[in-house]
mmCIF file of C-alpha atoms in Angstrom:
data_model
loop_
_atom_site.group_PDB
_atom_site.id
_atom_site.type_symbol
_atom_site.label_atom_id
_atom_site.label_comp_id
_atom_site.label_asym_id
_atom_site.label_seq_id
_atom_site.Cartn_x
_atom_site.Cartn_y
_atom_site.Cartn_z
ATOM 1 C CA MET A 1141 -209.881 152.206 101.672
ATOM 2 C CA LYS A 1142 -210.592 148.957 99.758
ATOM 3 C CA LYS A 1143 -213.177 150.746 97.655
ATOM 4 C CA TRP A 1144 -210.586 153.340 96.499
ATOM 5 C CA ILE A 1145 -208.082 150.635 95.603
ATOM 6 C CA ILE A 1146 -210.675 148.812 93.502
ATOM 7 C CA ILE A 1147 -211.754 152.069 91.821
ATOM 8 C CA SER A 1148 -208.102 152.946 91.103
ATOM 9 C CA ILE A 1149 -207.421 149.518 89.608
ATOM 10 C CA LEU A 1150 -210.547 149.721 87.426
ATOM 11 C CA LEU A 1151 -209.568 153.204 86.293
ATOM 12 C CA LEU A 1152 -206.078 151.980 85.336
ATOM 13 C CA ILE A 1153 -207.602 149.087 83.380
ATOM 14 C CA VAL A 1154 -209.895 151.468 81.470
ATOM 15 C CA ILE A 1155 -207.006 153.815 80.646
ATOM 16 C CA TRP A 1156 -204.796 150.896 79.588
ATOM 17 C CA ALA A 1157 -207.593 149.521 77.350
ATOM 18 C CA ALA A 1158 -208.093 152.953 75.729
ATOM 19 C CA VAL A 1159 -204.357 153.232 74.979
ATOM 20 C CA ILE A 1160 -204.279 149.714 73.503
ATOM 21 C CA MET A 1161 -207.371 150.381 71.345
ATOM 22 C CA ASN A 1162 -205.822 153.598 70.052
ATOM 23 C CA GLN A 1163 -202.574 151.809 69.169
ATOM 24 C CA MET A 1164 -204.506 149.110 67.296
ATOM 25 C CA LYS A 1165 -205.628 151.778 64.840
ATOM 26 C CA LEU A 1166 -202.020 152.392 63.734
ATOM 27 C CA THR A 1167 -200.931 150.730 60.528
ATOM 28 C CA SER A 1168 -198.970 151.478 57.365
ATOM 29 C CA PHE A 1169 -199.515 151.770 53.635
ATOM 30 C CA GLU A 1170 -197.277 148.722 53.333
ATOM 31 C CA GLU A 1171 -199.658 146.662 55.464
ATOM 32 C CA VAL A 1172 -202.943 147.965 54.052
ATOM 33 C CA VAL A 1173 -202.033 148.101 50.349
ATOM 34 C CA LEU A 1174 -198.647 146.748 49.351
ATOM 35 C CA GLN A 1175 -198.989 143.410 51.137
ATOM 36 C CA ASN A 1176 -202.157 142.793 49.122
ATOM 37 C CA LEU A 1177 -200.417 143.368 45.796
ATOM 38 C CA ASN A 1178 -198.291 141.208 43.608
ATOM 39 C CA ILE A 1179 -196.526 144.162 42.015
ATOM 40 C CA ASN A 1180 -195.157 142.064 39.132
ATOM 41 C CA GLU A 1181 -198.696 141.133 38.093
ATOM 42 C CA LEU A 1182 -200.218 144.606 38.033
ATOM 43 C CA ASP A 1183 -201.834 145.598 34.780
ATOM 44 C CA SER A 1184 -202.087 149.349 35.229
ATOM 45 C CA VAL A 1185 -202.425 152.263 37.599
ATOM 46 C CA TYR A 1186 -204.979 154.867 36.605
ATOM 47 C CA ILE A 1187 -204.720 158.278 38.322
ATOM 48 C CA THR A 1188 -207.227 161.115 38.271
ATOM 49 C CA ARG A 1189 -206.145 164.549 39.498
ATOM 50 C CA PHE A 1190 -208.710 166.905 41.012
ATOM 51 C CA PRO A 1191 -210.176 169.472 40.522
ATOM 52 C CA ASP A 1192 -209.217 169.594 36.812
ATOM 53 C CA LEU A 1193 -210.001 165.870 36.274
ATOM 54 C CA ALA A 1194 -206.774 165.297 34.354
ATOM 55 C CA THR A 1195 -205.809 161.622 34.065
ATOM 56 C CA VAL A 1196 -202.738 159.513 33.511
ATOM 57 C CA THR A 1197 -202.433 155.751 33.050
ATOM 58 C CA LEU A 1198 -199.272 153.891 34.001
ATOM 59 C CA LYS A 1199 -198.716 150.539 32.288
ATOM 60 C CA ASP A 1200 -194.952 150.272 32.562
ATOM 61 C CA LYS A 1201 -194.086 147.945 35.472
ATOM 62 C CA ASN A 1202 -191.092 150.069 36.514
ATOM 63 C CA GLU A 1203 -193.170 153.271 36.638
ATOM 64 C CA ILE A 1204 -195.803 151.478 38.718
ATOM 65 C CA LYS A 1205 -193.161 150.154 41.125
ATOM 66 C CA GLU A 1206 -191.579 153.604 41.461
ATOM 67 C CA LEU A 1207 -194.928 155.234 42.215
ATOM 68 C CA LEU A 1208 -195.931 152.639 44.803
ATOM 69 C CA ASN A 1209 -192.480 152.787 46.364
ATOM 70 C CA GLU A 1210 -193.085 156.482 47.142
ATOM 71 C CA PHE A 1211 -195.957 155.392 49.383
ATOM 72 C CA SER A 1212 -194.155 152.479 51.053
ATOM 73 C CA ASN A 1213 -193.042 154.450 54.143
ATOM 74 C CA VAL A 1214 -196.368 156.156 54.800
ATOM 75 C CA GLU A 1215 -197.648 155.468 58.305
ATOM 76 C CA LEU A 1216 -201.389 155.553 58.854
ATOM 77 C CA LYS A 1217 -203.919 155.779 61.637
ATOM 78 C CA GLU A 1218 -207.452 154.587 61.020
ATOM 79 C CA GLU A 1219 -209.700 157.570 61.551
ATOM 80 C CA ARG A 1220 -212.801 159.034 59.947
ATOM 81 C CA SER A 1221 -212.068 162.205 58.034
ATOM 82 C CA GLN A 1222 -213.444 164.266 55.170
ATOM 83 C CA GLY A 1223 -212.121 166.766 52.694
ATOM 84 C CA GLU A 1224 -211.663 167.551 49.035
ATOM 85 C CA TYR A 1225 -210.229 164.948 46.677
ATOM 86 C CA LYS A 1226 -206.704 165.645 45.427
ATOM 87 C CA TYR A 1227 -206.039 162.397 43.531
ATOM 88 C CA TRP A 1228 -207.834 159.134 42.886
ATOM 89 C CA ILE A 1229 -205.568 156.158 42.183
ATOM 90 C CA ASN A 1230 -206.922 152.852 40.850
ATOM 91 C CA ILE A 1231 -204.528 149.903 40.907
ATOM 92 C CA ASN A 1232 -205.642 147.137 38.550
ATOM 93 C CA GLY A 1233 -204.390 143.571 38.409
ATOM 94 C CA ALA A 1234 -204.231 141.613 35.190
ATOM 95 C CA ALA A 1235 -203.584 138.313 36.893
ATOM 96 C CA GLU A 1236 -203.482 137.687 40.619
ATOM 97 C CA PHE A 1237 -203.157 140.055 43.514
ATOM 98 C CA ALA A 1238 -201.464 138.574 46.575
ATOM 99 C CA ASP A 1239 -205.032 138.033 47.805
ATOM 100 C CA PRO A 1240 -206.882 136.176 44.995
ATOM 101 C CA ASN A 1241 -210.178 137.865 45.925
ATOM 102 C CA ILE A 1242 -208.842 141.332 45.110
ATOM 103 C CA ARG A 1243 -208.915 142.655 41.546
ATOM 104 C CA ARG A 1244 -208.594 146.385 42.178
ATOM 105 C CA ILE A 1245 -207.478 148.723 44.952
ATOM 106 C CA SER A 1246 -208.663 152.334 44.977
ATOM 107 C CA ILE A 1247 -206.935 155.077 46.917
ATOM 108 C CA VAL A 1248 -208.480 158.504 47.266
ATOM 109 C CA LEU A 1249 -205.918 161.043 48.451
ATOM 110 C CA TYR A 1250 -206.964 164.107 50.400
ATOM 111 C CA GLU A 1251 -204.713 166.791 51.906
ATOM 112 C CA ASP A 1252 -203.614 164.779 54.952
ATOM 113 C CA HIS A 1253 -205.468 161.489 54.738
ATOM 114 C CA MET A 1254 -206.500 158.751 52.339
ATOM 115 C CA ARG A 1255 -209.425 156.390 51.826
ATOM 116 C CA ILE A 1256 -208.418 152.916 50.692
ATOM 117 C CA THR A 1257 -210.867 150.361 49.319
ATOM 118 C CA ASP A 1258 -210.411 147.101 47.513
ATOM 119 C CA SER A 1259 -212.747 145.100 45.318
ATOM 120 C CA HIS A 1260 -213.073 142.349 47.934
ATOM 121 C CA HIS A 1261 -214.139 144.577 50.842
ATOM 122 C CA ARG A 1262 -215.874 147.212 48.771
ATOM 123 C CA THR A 1263 -219.395 146.594 50.040
ATOM 124 C CA ARG A 1264 -218.343 145.949 53.637
ATOM 125 C CA ARG A 1265 -216.119 148.900 54.496
ATOM 126 C CA GLN A 1266 -214.167 151.876 53.372
ATOM 127 C CA ASP A 1267 -211.081 152.476 55.444
ATOM 128 C CA THR A 1268 -210.091 156.082 55.975
ATOM 129 C CA PHE A 1269 -206.636 156.802 57.349
ATOM 130 C CA VAL A 1270 -204.847 159.920 58.522
ATOM 131 C CA VAL A 1271 -201.200 160.093 57.455
ATOM 132 C CA THR A 1272 -199.152 160.247 60.670
ATOM 133 C CA ASN A 1273 -195.637 160.849 59.358
ATOM 134 C CA GLU A 1274 -193.861 163.315 57.089
ATOM 135 C CA VAL A 1275 -193.433 161.322 53.873
ATOM 136 C CA ASN A 1276 -193.615 163.348 50.674
ATOM 137 C CA TYR A 1277 -195.547 160.943 48.460
ATOM 138 C CA TRP A 1278 -197.031 163.964 46.664
ATOM 139 C CA GLN A 1279 -193.791 164.491 44.734
ATOM 140 C CA ALA A 1280 -194.367 161.273 42.793
ATOM 141 C CA LEU A 1281 -197.837 162.396 41.728
ATOM 142 C CA GLU A 1282 -196.667 165.873 40.807
ATOM 143 C CA SER A 1283 -193.793 164.526 38.728
ATOM 144 C CA GLU A 1284 -193.120 166.211 35.422
ATOM 145 C CA ASP A 1285 -192.642 162.735 33.945
ATOM 146 C CA PHE A 1286 -196.405 162.226 33.914
ATOM 147 C CA ILE A 1287 -198.269 163.348 30.825
ATOM 148 C CA TRP A 1288 -201.641 164.403 32.141
ATOM 149 C CA GLU A 1289 -204.594 164.225 29.748
ATOM 150 C CA LYS A 1290 -207.254 166.848 30.300
ATOM 151 C CA ARG A 1291 -210.840 165.741 29.992
#
């Protein structure tokens, strides 16, 4: 009888730990990207669209803020994933990012996930996240306001 109680308690602890570890993988675009930016100090946002390799560069602070605002409600879960590139966004800082070690953040967008790297962590890790909510950030990238330059 005692043995079954101990086994049951250990099993509950393992299940509880697995649930907690899974929840620790949840984050947001706000936490991963926007908290590391000083939006008023950004120099430019350079976007490449795949597969045609068309590019657009945003230098206007208001356009940059509008674009990043479209991503602000994206919820993420850290998870390895692969796929075809849809867009590659490079955010460049002329002065200081909120973290002084960061000079650039790169975001590679896939169909349902994104890989986010920054210049400070570049050699240590590449974080890949699955998008867990229904936020239409694609509409900002597919805006007719952008003048895409074909390579």
